[in-house]
Amino acid sequence: MTGDRPVTDDLHSARSDFPPGFLFGAATAAYQIEGASFGSAGPSHWDSFAATPGNVVGGDDGSIACEHYHRWPEDLDLMQAAGFDAYRFSTSWARVMPDGTGTPNPEGLDFYDRLVDGVLERGMKPYLTLYHWDLPAVLAMKGGWTNRDIAGWFSNYAEVVYDRIGDRVAATATINEPWCVAWLSHFVGVHAPGLRDIRAAAHAMHHVLLAHGTAMQALRAKGAKDLGIVLNFETASPATDTPADIAAAGRADAIFNRWFIEAMTGQGYPQEVLDGIGPHMPAGWQDDLDTIAQPLDWLGVNYYTRALYADAPDMPWPACRAIEGTLPKTAMGWEIRPEGLREFLVRMGQGPARGLPIYVTENGMAGDDILEGGALHDPVRMGFIDGHLAAAREAIAEGVDLRGFFYWSLLDNYEWAFGYAKRFGIVHVDYDTQKRTPKASYHALSRALAR
Ligand code: IFM
């Protein structure tokens, strides 16, 4: 068992346990599934990051991935057959605009046009994310997210995508997981562009929000509706109840869970983070706070796990050391703690996102999945899903305006620095043959959606 629930063949939750109109979906992202080598896409900074020895397990890249670029009808058929209501996907900036700016790639726009129509034809709602990390390499060479010009580059790209498919998508998120775009990629250094530089990180932490706000303004000016953003949240627990560890967890919480939502909802940046990165911020950042605080129509919450932090006075700011926890873990080594989902939904719904519809835009786990006799039994994932659906129901019972739940991910796919070594899908992908095999969790979810 896991996810704090006993495992049976069926999930405990059913569609009928959720409010009428609640959306169930699955999520993917362009670079992780499409195959970046198809359709005249330009190179992205993930291609160059992956081509650099030591960055990605096995040196894997997204050039072929799940070949969704060609196999999307089969993948959407799987979604439809499971009874999903919505498909969350991303457009690739490098596919749409190989040069980052300027003339779009007609093959790229045609692909997303067909995809959106395919989602609609199958009776599902398309949920678009404009940026899920495939920054055109040419823009990375100009400093990428550390360059203030990215606000204009991004909003031009957003307008191009809107002009082509904006009339048919149910909702649009500007950016997926700005914490990963900025902090994980420029401070921790494990995602492209792989920097470990507090000044670059501070600039990216600000510019990712400036780009969001600028694109929101540009899209609104075109009449776009249902605009939001997808943030990832991770519980930051103190390793002990000492004041020092509690303060360390507070710093981690401010970086991960407060910086983005507080700025976007007009509260400015948390002082706990400015204490560290303030001296490295771009000049005049205060003047951008109004642009950043554009009204949102909805908030996407991605939740996977929690982390434990101890004070580390021997280290520079933020002087936190991650401590291994003792809860059951996924194949990523991430602790399984469904109550964290309820906590974040309530924290957002009763706090900065009060009054906004909220979606769980990602939740899922990587498992040690093995195909046996053409089938894949993944009871741990079923327990994980069950536990998190129960947490979502509890949040709704506490008054959170939760409108939907997207499982991450539909397919096993390219898990960034882990290459193809981690499998999050409810559908198994054989990367040699591209054969898709629905896992037991897919079938269990499908039965739950029919009940
Ligand atoms: O695969 C990623 C996804 O791209 C963004 N959210 C977390 C997932 C699992 O690591």
Tab-separated table of C-alpha atoms and ligand atoms in Angstrom:
chain	number	residue	atom	x	y	z
A	1	MET	CA	0.000	0.000	0.000
A	2	THR	CA	0.978	3.605	-0.354
A	3	GLY	CA	-0.539	7.030	-0.626
A	4	ASP	CA	-1.937	6.133	2.825
A	5	ARG	CA	-4.689	3.969	1.309
A	6	PRO	CA	-4.985	0.226	0.807
A	7	VAL	CA	-4.726	-0.864	-2.791
A	8	THR	CA	-7.554	-2.676	-4.531
A	9	ASP	CA	-8.244	-3.129	-8.234
A	10	ASP	CA	-10.478	-0.094	-8.132
A	11	LEU	CA	-9.862	3.404	-6.899
A	12	HIS	CA	-11.872	4.492	-3.893
A	13	SER	CA	-12.837	7.781	-5.511
A	14	ALA	CA	-15.244	7.978	-8.420
A	15	ARG	CA	-16.354	10.781	-10.705
A	16	SER	CA	-19.635	10.969	-8.775
A	17	ASP	CA	-17.716	11.954	-5.614
A	18	PHE	CA	-16.774	15.253	-7.266
A	19	PRO	CA	-18.975	18.251	-8.058
A	20	PRO	CA	-20.852	18.253	-11.385
A	21	GLY	CA	-18.649	19.557	-14.185
A	22	PHE	CA	-15.402	18.703	-12.387
A	23	LEU	CA	-12.807	17.994	-15.084
A	24	PHE	CA	-10.565	14.976	-15.145
A	25	GLY	CA	-7.624	15.101	-17.476
A	26	ALA	CA	-4.080	14.054	-18.124
A	27	ALA	CA	-1.140	16.336	-18.813
A	28	THR	CA	1.886	16.226	-21.071
A	29	ALA	CA	4.494	18.690	-22.344
A	30	ALA	CA	5.831	19.208	-25.848
A	31	TYR	CA	9.536	18.465	-25.391
A	32	GLN	CA	8.810	15.410	-23.262
A	33	ILE	CA	6.674	13.607	-25.838
A	34	GLU	CA	6.601	15.131	-29.339
A	35	GLY	CA	10.022	14.397	-30.755
A	36	ALA	CA	11.874	17.665	-31.310
A	37	SER	CA	13.529	16.419	-34.507
A	38	PHE	CA	10.233	16.259	-36.400
A	39	GLY	CA	8.381	19.044	-38.172
A	40	SER	CA	11.196	21.581	-38.670
A	41	ALA	CA	11.360	22.613	-35.011
A	42	GLY	CA	14.344	24.718	-34.054
A	43	PRO	CA	16.851	23.635	-31.425
A	44	SER	CA	15.950	24.404	-27.823
A	45	HIS	CA	18.226	24.880	-24.849
A	46	TRP	CA	17.235	21.366	-23.734
A	47	ASP	CA	18.875	19.974	-26.866
A	48	SER	CA	22.131	21.716	-26.031
A	49	PHE	CA	21.879	20.909	-22.314
A	50	ALA	CA	21.320	17.220	-23.104
A	51	ALA	CA	24.215	17.218	-25.592
A	52	THR	CA	26.583	18.302	-22.816
A	53	PRO	CA	28.122	15.289	-21.044
A	54	GLY	CA	26.943	14.689	-17.506
A	55	ASN	CA	23.728	16.688	-17.632
A	56	VAL	CA	21.167	14.005	-18.500
A	57	VAL	CA	21.076	10.327	-17.586
A	58	GLY	CA	22.222	8.333	-20.587
A	59	GLY	CA	22.750	11.543	-22.562
A	60	ASP	CA	19.091	11.210	-23.593
A	61	ASP	CA	17.367	14.049	-25.400
A	62	GLY	CA	13.886	14.784	-26.707
A	63	SER	CA	14.635	14.350	-30.405
A	64	ILE	CA	12.352	11.308	-30.743
A	65	ALA	CA	10.698	11.019	-27.303
A	66	CYS	CA	7.263	9.336	-27.710
A	67	GLU	CA	6.955	10.431	-31.327
A	68	HIS	CA	3.704	12.107	-30.367
A	69	TYR	CA	4.265	14.479	-33.304
A	70	HIS	CA	3.139	11.597	-35.531
A	71	ARG	CA	1.235	9.435	-33.072
A	72	TRP	CA	-1.003	12.071	-31.504
A	73	PRO	CA	-4.248	10.571	-32.867
A	74	GLU	CA	-3.513	7.296	-31.070
A	75	ASP	CA	-2.626	9.180	-27.881
A	76	LEU	CA	-5.802	11.243	-27.982
A	77	ASP	CA	-7.797	8.064	-28.641
A	78	LEU	CA	-6.350	6.667	-25.414
A	79	MET	CA	-7.460	9.782	-23.555
A	80	GLN	CA	-10.937	9.563	-24.991
A	81	ALA	CA	-11.254	5.832	-24.320
A	82	ALA	CA	-10.354	6.407	-20.665
A	83	GLY	CA	-13.190	8.913	-20.330
A	84	PHE	CA	-11.048	11.992	-19.747
A	85	ASP	CA	-12.673	15.399	-20.134
A	86	ALA	CA	-9.609	17.498	-20.829
A	87	TYR	CA	-6.099	17.269	-22.214
A	88	ARG	CA	-3.361	19.542	-20.886
A	89	PHE	CA	-0.551	19.985	-23.419
A	90	SER	CA	2.061	22.586	-24.223
A	91	THR	CA	3.149	24.266	-27.409
A	92	SER	CA	6.869	24.293	-28.062
A	93	TRP	CA	8.309	27.766	-28.546
A	94	ALA	CA	11.212	26.266	-30.540
A	95	ARG	CA	8.762	24.426	-32.818
A	96	VAL	CA	6.522	27.442	-33.375
A	97	MET	CA	9.371	29.940	-33.738
A	98	PRO	CA	12.644	28.182	-34.521
A	99	ASP	CA	14.488	31.504	-34.359
A	100	GLY	CA	12.790	32.495	-31.116
A	101	THR	CA	11.295	35.585	-32.708
A	102	GLY	CA	10.137	36.546	-36.157
A	103	THR	CA	8.665	34.255	-38.766
A	104	PRO	CA	6.773	31.273	-37.337
A	105	ASN	CA	7.273	27.748	-38.619
A	106	PRO	CA	4.075	26.889	-40.514
A	107	GLU	CA	4.524	23.149	-39.862
A	108	GLY	CA	4.616	23.823	-36.133
A	109	LEU	CA	1.452	25.898	-36.106
A	110	ASP	CA	-0.290	23.383	-38.376
A	111	PHE	CA	0.603	20.622	-35.935
A	112	TYR	CA	-0.973	22.393	-32.970
A	113	ASP	CA	-3.978	23.292	-35.094
A	114	ARG	CA	-4.554	19.615	-35.887
A	115	LEU	CA	-3.929	18.634	-32.279
A	116	VAL	CA	-6.475	21.090	-30.868
A	117	ASP	CA	-9.064	20.004	-33.401
A	118	GLY	CA	-8.293	16.394	-32.539
A	119	VAL	CA	-8.913	17.055	-28.847
A	120	LEU	CA	-12.203	18.793	-29.616
A	121	GLU	CA	-13.329	16.104	-32.065
A	122	ARG	CA	-12.944	13.575	-29.275
A	123	GLY	CA	-15.186	15.595	-26.993
A	124	MET	CA	-12.411	16.879	-24.735
A	125	LYS	CA	-11.292	20.369	-23.738
A	126	PRO	CA	-7.810	21.551	-24.747
A	127	TYR	CA	-5.825	23.142	-21.868
A	128	LEU	CA	-2.851	24.951	-23.339
A	129	THR	CA	0.446	25.793	-21.664
A	130	LEU	CA	2.564	28.219	-23.655
A	131	TYR	CA	5.924	27.521	-22.043
A	132	HIS	CA	6.954	24.161	-20.688
A	133	TRP	CA	10.684	24.722	-20.873
A	134	ASP	CA	11.724	24.375	-24.539
A	135	LEU	CA	13.326	27.796	-24.921
A	136	PRO	CA	14.682	28.345	-28.456
A	137	ALA	CA	18.462	27.878	-28.339
A	138	VAL	CA	19.017	31.154	-30.146
A	139	LEU	CA	17.343	32.998	-27.266
A	140	ALA	CA	19.299	30.991	-24.707
A	141	MET	CA	22.447	32.273	-26.420
A	142	LYS	CA	21.191	35.793	-25.743
A	143	GLY	CA	20.877	35.072	-22.039
A	144	GLY	CA	17.442	33.459	-22.062
A	145	TRP	CA	15.562	34.124	-18.848
A	146	THR	CA	18.358	36.302	-17.498
A	147	ASN	CA	17.727	38.822	-20.299
A	148	ARG	CA	14.946	41.331	-19.677
A	149	ASP	CA	14.061	41.230	-23.387
A	150	ILE	CA	12.528	37.818	-22.802
A	151	ALA	CA	9.331	39.550	-21.690
A	152	GLY	CA	8.825	40.887	-25.205
A	153	TRP	CA	10.063	37.743	-26.936
A	154	PHE	CA	7.692	35.590	-24.923
A	155	SER	CA	4.656	37.763	-25.373
A	156	ASN	CA	5.204	37.891	-29.152
A	157	TYR	CA	5.346	34.103	-29.196
A	158	ALA	CA	2.217	33.922	-27.016
A	159	GLU	CA	0.365	36.155	-29.470
A	160	VAL	CA	1.376	33.980	-32.435
A	161	VAL	CA	0.046	30.866	-30.704
A	162	TYR	CA	-3.115	32.667	-29.619
A	163	ASP	CA	-3.763	33.903	-33.152
A	164	ARG	CA	-3.698	30.329	-34.433
A	165	ILE	CA	-5.396	28.224	-31.732
A	166	GLY	CA	-6.633	30.660	-29.102
A	167	ASP	CA	-10.158	30.533	-30.466
A	168	ARG	CA	-10.476	26.844	-29.578
A	169	VAL	CA	-8.584	26.265	-26.330
A	170	ALA	CA	-10.557	26.092	-23.084
A	171	ALA	CA	-7.859	27.828	-21.052
A	172	THR	CA	-4.302	29.050	-21.417
A	173	ALA	CA	-1.457	28.973	-18.915
A	174	THR	CA	1.451	31.255	-19.652
A	175	ILE	CA	4.237	29.315	-17.963
A	176	ASN	CA	4.639	25.932	-16.359
A	177	GLU	CA	6.425	25.919	-12.988
A	178	PRO	CA	8.336	29.207	-12.914
A	179	TRP	CA	10.321	27.877	-9.951
A	180	CYS	CA	11.839	25.262	-12.262
A	181	VAL	CA	12.328	27.785	-15.074
A	182	ALA	CA	14.210	30.153	-12.777
A	183	TRP	CA	15.518	28.538	-9.587
A	184	LEU	CA	16.074	24.913	-10.533
A	185	SER	CA	17.698	25.947	-13.808
A	186	HIS	CA	19.848	28.927	-12.710
A	187	PHE	CA	20.567	28.341	-9.002
A	188	VAL	CA	20.403	24.571	-8.464
A	189	GLY	CA	21.656	24.075	-12.030
A	190	VAL	CA	20.111	20.705	-12.842
A	191	HIS	CA	17.833	21.873	-15.649
A	192	ALA	CA	18.735	23.819	-18.801
A	193	PRO	CA	20.654	26.077	-19.010
A	194	GLY	CA	22.356	24.475	-15.997
A	195	LEU	CA	23.642	27.589	-14.286
A	196	ARG	CA	24.584	27.765	-10.609
A	197	ASP	CA	24.728	31.506	-10.206
A	198	ILE	CA	22.734	33.572	-7.730
A	199	ARG	CA	22.757	36.656	-9.952
A	200	ALA	CA	21.472	34.746	-12.964
A	201	ALA	CA	18.888	33.110	-10.692
A	202	ALA	CA	17.698	36.448	-9.299
A	203	HIS	CA	17.289	37.859	-12.805
A	204	ALA	CA	15.433	34.746	-13.989
A	205	MET	CA	13.173	34.768	-10.879
A	206	HIS	CA	12.076	38.277	-11.846
A	207	HIS	CA	12.013	37.987	-15.641
A	208	VAL	CA	9.905	34.838	-15.629
A	209	LEU	CA	7.210	36.805	-13.827
A	210	LEU	CA	7.706	39.880	-15.986
A	211	ALA	CA	7.284	37.684	-19.075
A	212	HIS	CA	4.123	36.199	-17.581
A	213	GLY	CA	2.657	39.632	-16.831
A	214	THR	CA	3.629	41.079	-20.208
A	215	ALA	CA	2.116	38.122	-22.061
A	216	MET	CA	-1.066	38.354	-19.964
A	217	GLN	CA	-1.436	41.991	-21.048
A	218	ALA	CA	-0.796	41.152	-24.704
A	219	LEU	CA	-3.256	38.248	-24.690
A	220	ARG	CA	-5.946	40.247	-22.889
A	221	ALA	CA	-5.543	43.014	-25.468
A	222	LYS	CA	-6.441	40.405	-28.081
A	223	GLY	CA	-9.538	39.403	-26.133
A	224	ALA	CA	-8.152	36.148	-24.693
A	225	LYS	CA	-10.112	34.622	-21.824
A	226	ASP	CA	-9.399	32.016	-19.152
A	227	LEU	CA	-5.774	32.972	-18.678
A	228	GLY	CA	-3.760	31.562	-15.798
A	229	ILE	CA	-0.449	30.101	-14.800
A	230	VAL	CA	0.752	26.764	-13.439
A	231	LEU	CA	2.828	26.884	-10.255
A	232	ASN	CA	4.487	23.961	-8.537
A	233	PHE	CA	4.286	23.712	-4.779
A	234	GLU	CA	6.305	21.535	-2.458
A	235	THR	CA	5.767	21.277	1.267
A	236	ALA	CA	8.795	22.645	3.101
A	237	SER	CA	8.839	20.991	6.515
A	238	PRO	CA	11.395	21.664	9.242
A	239	ALA	CA	13.598	18.655	9.958
A	240	THR	CA	13.155	19.262	13.708
A	241	ASP	CA	11.096	21.675	15.773
A	242	THR	CA	14.065	23.872	16.622
A	243	PRO	CA	13.602	27.567	15.765
A	244	ALA	CA	16.618	27.372	13.432
A	245	ASP	CA	15.164	24.512	11.387
A	246	ILE	CA	11.741	26.149	11.346
A	247	ALA	CA	13.328	29.329	9.990
A	248	ALA	CA	15.272	27.311	7.376
A	249	ALA	CA	12.061	25.654	6.202
A	250	GLY	CA	10.474	29.107	6.100
A	251	ARG	CA	13.183	30.345	3.726
A	252	ALA	CA	12.718	27.330	1.476
A	253	ASP	CA	8.958	27.832	1.576
A	254	ALA	CA	9.328	31.487	0.589
A	255	ILE	CA	11.521	30.647	-2.431
A	256	PHE	CA	9.396	27.750	-3.639
A	257	ASN	CA	5.858	28.454	-2.544
A	258	ARG	CA	5.497	32.215	-2.005
A	259	TRP	CA	7.688	34.193	-4.434
A	260	PHE	CA	5.569	33.682	-7.548
A	261	ILE	CA	2.017	33.662	-6.215
A	262	GLU	CA	2.572	36.611	-3.886
A	263	ALA	CA	4.072	38.791	-6.624
A	264	MET	CA	1.319	37.856	-9.070
A	265	THR	CA	-1.377	38.687	-6.539
A	266	GLY	CA	0.014	42.116	-5.757
A	267	GLN	CA	1.824	41.385	-2.505
A	268	GLY	CA	5.318	41.949	-3.856
A	269	TYR	CA	8.231	39.636	-3.191
A	270	PRO	CA	8.705	37.927	0.207
A	271	GLN	CA	11.366	39.646	2.303
A	272	GLU	CA	12.854	36.253	3.246
A	273	VAL	CA	13.899	35.814	-0.400
A	274	LEU	CA	14.954	39.399	-1.001
A	275	ASP	CA	17.256	38.971	2.027
A	276	GLY	CA	19.278	36.615	-0.163
A	277	ILE	CA	18.793	37.621	-3.780
A	278	GLY	CA	17.913	41.304	-3.320
A	279	PRO	CA	21.467	42.524	-4.077
A	280	HIS	CA	21.477	40.459	-7.287
A	281	MET	CA	18.112	41.585	-8.665
A	282	PRO	CA	17.904	43.555	-11.917
A	283	ALA	CA	17.890	47.318	-11.368
A	284	GLY	CA	14.435	48.855	-11.105
A	285	TRP	CA	12.643	45.570	-10.479
A	286	GLN	CA	10.196	47.359	-8.197
A	287	ASP	CA	8.797	49.226	-11.212
A	288	ASP	CA	7.668	45.932	-12.783
A	289	LEU	CA	5.489	44.735	-9.916
A	290	ASP	CA	2.306	46.216	-11.390
A	291	THR	CA	2.928	44.461	-14.706
A	292	ILE	CA	3.519	41.196	-12.878
A	293	ALA	CA	0.296	41.480	-10.844
A	294	GLN	CA	-2.105	40.991	-13.754
A	295	PRO	CA	-5.466	39.571	-12.708
A	296	LEU	CA	-5.589	35.793	-13.143
A	297	ASP	CA	-8.672	33.861	-14.249
A	298	TRP	CA	-7.515	30.638	-12.629
A	299	LEU	CA	-4.539	29.039	-10.896
A	300	GLY	CA	-2.927	25.705	-11.694
A	301	VAL	CA	-1.407	23.815	-8.773
A	302	ASN	CA	1.194	21.120	-9.408
A	303	TYR	CA	1.961	19.020	-6.368
A	304	TYR	CA	4.174	15.979	-5.940
A	305	THR	CA	5.916	15.804	-2.583
A	306	ARG	CA	7.415	17.472	0.445
A	307	ALA	CA	10.976	18.189	1.514
A	308	LEU	CA	12.542	18.432	4.961
A	309	TYR	CA	14.967	21.252	5.734
A	310	ALA	CA	17.561	21.789	8.412
A	311	ASP	CA	19.362	25.028	9.113
A	312	ALA	CA	22.862	25.022	7.605
A	313	PRO	CA	24.767	27.977	9.075
A	314	ASP	CA	27.937	26.677	7.403
A	315	MET	CA	26.424	27.370	3.974
A	316	PRO	CA	25.647	30.660	2.214
A	317	TRP	CA	22.065	31.890	2.032
A	318	PRO	CA	19.518	30.280	1.984
A	319	ALA	CA	21.524	28.120	4.392
A	320	CYS	CA	19.146	25.159	4.172
A	321	ARG	CA	20.120	21.538	3.955
A	322	ALA	CA	17.632	18.984	2.577
A	323	ILE	CA	17.257	15.992	4.886
A	324	GLU	CA	15.973	12.631	3.704
A	325	GLY	CA	12.485	11.878	4.974
A	326	THR	CA	11.086	8.561	6.122
A	327	LEU	CA	7.774	8.347	4.257
A	328	PRO	CA	7.330	5.851	1.406
A	329	LYS	CA	8.964	7.170	-1.758
A	330	THR	CA	8.367	7.086	-5.496
A	331	ALA	CA	11.010	6.036	-8.020
A	332	MET	CA	12.156	9.672	-8.034
A	333	GLY	CA	12.941	9.309	-4.317
A	334	TRP	CA	10.110	11.748	-3.579
A	335	GLU	CA	8.118	11.164	-0.402
A	336	ILE	CA	4.450	10.322	-0.899
A	337	ARG	CA	2.344	12.667	1.187
A	338	PRO	CA	-1.165	13.279	-0.208
A	339	GLU	CA	-2.182	15.585	2.649
A	340	GLY	CA	0.260	18.131	1.228
A	341	LEU	CA	-2.048	18.507	-1.770
A	342	ARG	CA	-5.004	19.302	0.475
A	343	GLU	CA	-2.847	21.744	2.437
A	344	PHE	CA	-1.736	23.673	-0.660
A	345	LEU	CA	-5.211	23.739	-2.176
A	346	VAL	CA	-6.605	25.160	1.063
A	347	ARG	CA	-3.635	27.513	1.503
A	348	MET	CA	-4.128	28.930	-2.006
A	349	GLY	CA	-7.920	28.815	-2.006
A	350	GLN	CA	-8.205	30.588	1.326
A	351	GLY	CA	-5.172	32.788	0.742
A	352	PRO	CA	-3.672	34.418	-2.347
A	353	ALA	CA	-5.897	32.557	-4.815
A	354	ARG	CA	-9.120	33.219	-2.901
A	355	GLY	CA	-11.941	33.700	-5.388
A	356	LEU	CA	-10.073	32.019	-8.254
A	357	PRO	CA	-10.940	28.655	-9.749
A	358	ILE	CA	-8.107	26.240	-9.025
A	359	TYR	CA	-7.043	23.167	-10.981
A	360	VAL	CA	-4.647	20.451	-9.959
A	361	THR	CA	-2.693	20.734	-13.203
A	362	GLU	CA	-0.178	18.003	-12.308
A	363	ASN	CA	0.015	15.202	-9.803
A	364	GLY	CA	1.498	11.788	-10.357
A	365	MET	CA	4.449	9.542	-9.694
A	366	ALA	CA	7.265	7.634	-11.315
A	367	GLY	CA	7.224	3.941	-10.523
A	368	ASP	CA	9.441	0.941	-11.026
A	369	ASP	CA	7.168	-0.138	-13.835
A	370	ILE	CA	7.801	-3.413	-15.599
A	371	LEU	CA	5.777	-4.750	-18.482
A	372	GLU	CA	5.001	-8.434	-17.920
A	373	GLY	CA	3.110	-10.549	-20.413
A	374	GLY	CA	1.859	-7.438	-22.163
A	375	ALA	CA	0.385	-5.922	-19.000
A	376	LEU	CA	1.641	-3.577	-16.342
A	377	HIS	CA	0.401	-3.786	-12.790
A	378	ASP	CA	1.155	-0.556	-10.921
A	379	PRO	CA	-0.628	-0.779	-7.568
A	380	VAL	CA	1.612	1.836	-5.961
A	381	ARG	CA	0.535	4.395	-8.560
A	382	MET	CA	-3.104	3.427	-8.018
A	383	GLY	CA	-2.690	4.054	-4.306
A	384	PHE	CA	-0.944	7.342	-5.052
A	385	ILE	CA	-3.791	8.513	-7.272
A	386	ASP	CA	-6.373	7.367	-4.761
A	387	GLY	CA	-4.676	9.222	-1.922
A	388	HIS	CA	-4.397	12.445	-3.888
A	389	LEU	CA	-7.963	12.299	-5.219
A	390	ALA	CA	-9.103	11.900	-1.611
A	391	ALA	CA	-7.009	14.941	-0.670
A	392	ALA	CA	-8.625	16.919	-3.502
A	393	ARG	CA	-12.075	15.933	-2.260
A	394	GLU	CA	-11.174	17.050	1.251
A	395	ALA	CA	-10.086	20.441	-0.079
A	396	ILE	CA	-13.387	20.802	-1.936
A	397	ALA	CA	-15.218	19.905	1.295
A	398	GLU	CA	-13.277	22.718	2.976
A	399	GLY	CA	-14.627	25.177	0.421
A	400	VAL	CA	-11.845	25.292	-2.165
A	401	ASP	CA	-13.149	26.100	-5.650
A	402	LEU	CA	-11.339	23.183	-7.249
A	403	ARG	CA	-12.471	22.642	-10.837
A	404	GLY	CA	-10.313	19.812	-12.125
A	405	PHE	CA	-7.529	17.265	-11.692
A	406	PHE	CA	-4.922	16.409	-14.349
A	407	TYR	CA	-2.767	13.342	-13.850
A	408	TRP	CA	0.922	13.686	-14.773
A	409	SER	CA	1.412	12.105	-17.160
A	410	LEU	CA	-0.573	10.422	-19.891
A	411	LEU	CA	2.531	8.702	-21.256
A	412	ASP	CA	5.893	7.622	-19.948
A	413	ASN	CA	8.133	10.329	-21.346
A	414	TYR	CA	11.368	12.303	-21.234
A	415	GLU	CA	11.842	13.140	-17.571
A	416	TRP	CA	14.334	15.948	-18.161
A	417	ALA	CA	17.675	15.334	-16.429
A	418	PHE	CA	16.577	11.731	-15.776
A	419	GLY	CA	16.135	11.058	-19.492
A	420	TYR	CA	13.828	8.113	-20.141
A	421	ALA	CA	14.760	6.388	-16.895
A	422	LYS	CA	11.696	7.506	-14.921
A	423	ARG	CA	8.193	6.451	-15.866
A	424	PHE	CA	5.312	8.698	-14.756
A	425	GLY	CA	2.736	7.549	-17.325
A	426	ILE	CA	-0.551	5.748	-16.887
A	427	VAL	CA	0.350	4.461	-20.354
A	428	HIS	CA	3.611	2.577	-20.789
A	429	VAL	CA	5.752	3.505	-23.794
A	430	ASP	CA	8.223	1.085	-25.317
A	431	TYR	CA	10.807	3.512	-26.673
A	432	ASP	CA	12.141	0.967	-29.195
A	433	THR	CA	8.812	0.281	-30.869
A	434	GLN	CA	6.748	3.255	-29.631
A	435	LYS	CA	4.069	0.764	-28.581
A	436	ARG	CA	1.665	2.170	-25.998
A	437	THR	CA	0.331	-0.146	-23.274
A	438	PRO	CA	-2.203	1.212	-20.798
A	439	LYS	CA	-1.171	0.359	-17.238
A	440	ALA	CA	-3.520	-0.950	-14.551
A	441	SER	CA	-3.751	2.614	-13.201
A	442	TYR	CA	-5.125	3.780	-16.569
A	443	HIS	CA	-7.829	1.119	-16.416
A	444	ALA	CA	-8.615	1.903	-12.769
A	445	LEU	CA	-8.908	5.629	-13.527
A	446	SER	CA	-11.087	4.860	-16.494
A	447	ARG	CA	-13.449	2.785	-14.337
A	448	ALA	CA	-13.497	5.520	-11.703
A	449	LEU	CA	-14.475	8.090	-14.324
A	450	ALA	CA	-17.363	5.908	-15.444
A	451	ARG	CA	-18.755	5.603	-11.908
B	1	IFM	O1	7.952	15.849	-15.789
B	1	IFM	C1	7.764	16.943	-14.969
B	1	IFM	C2	6.989	18.016	-15.679
B	1	IFM	O2	7.606	18.413	-16.858
B	1	IFM	C3	6.841	19.237	-14.804
B	1	IFM	N1	6.342	18.880	-13.497
B	1	IFM	C4	6.952	17.795	-12.814
B	1	IFM	C5	7.027	16.577	-13.702
B	1	IFM	C6	7.684	15.412	-12.958
B	1	IFM	O3	8.992	15.740	-12.600
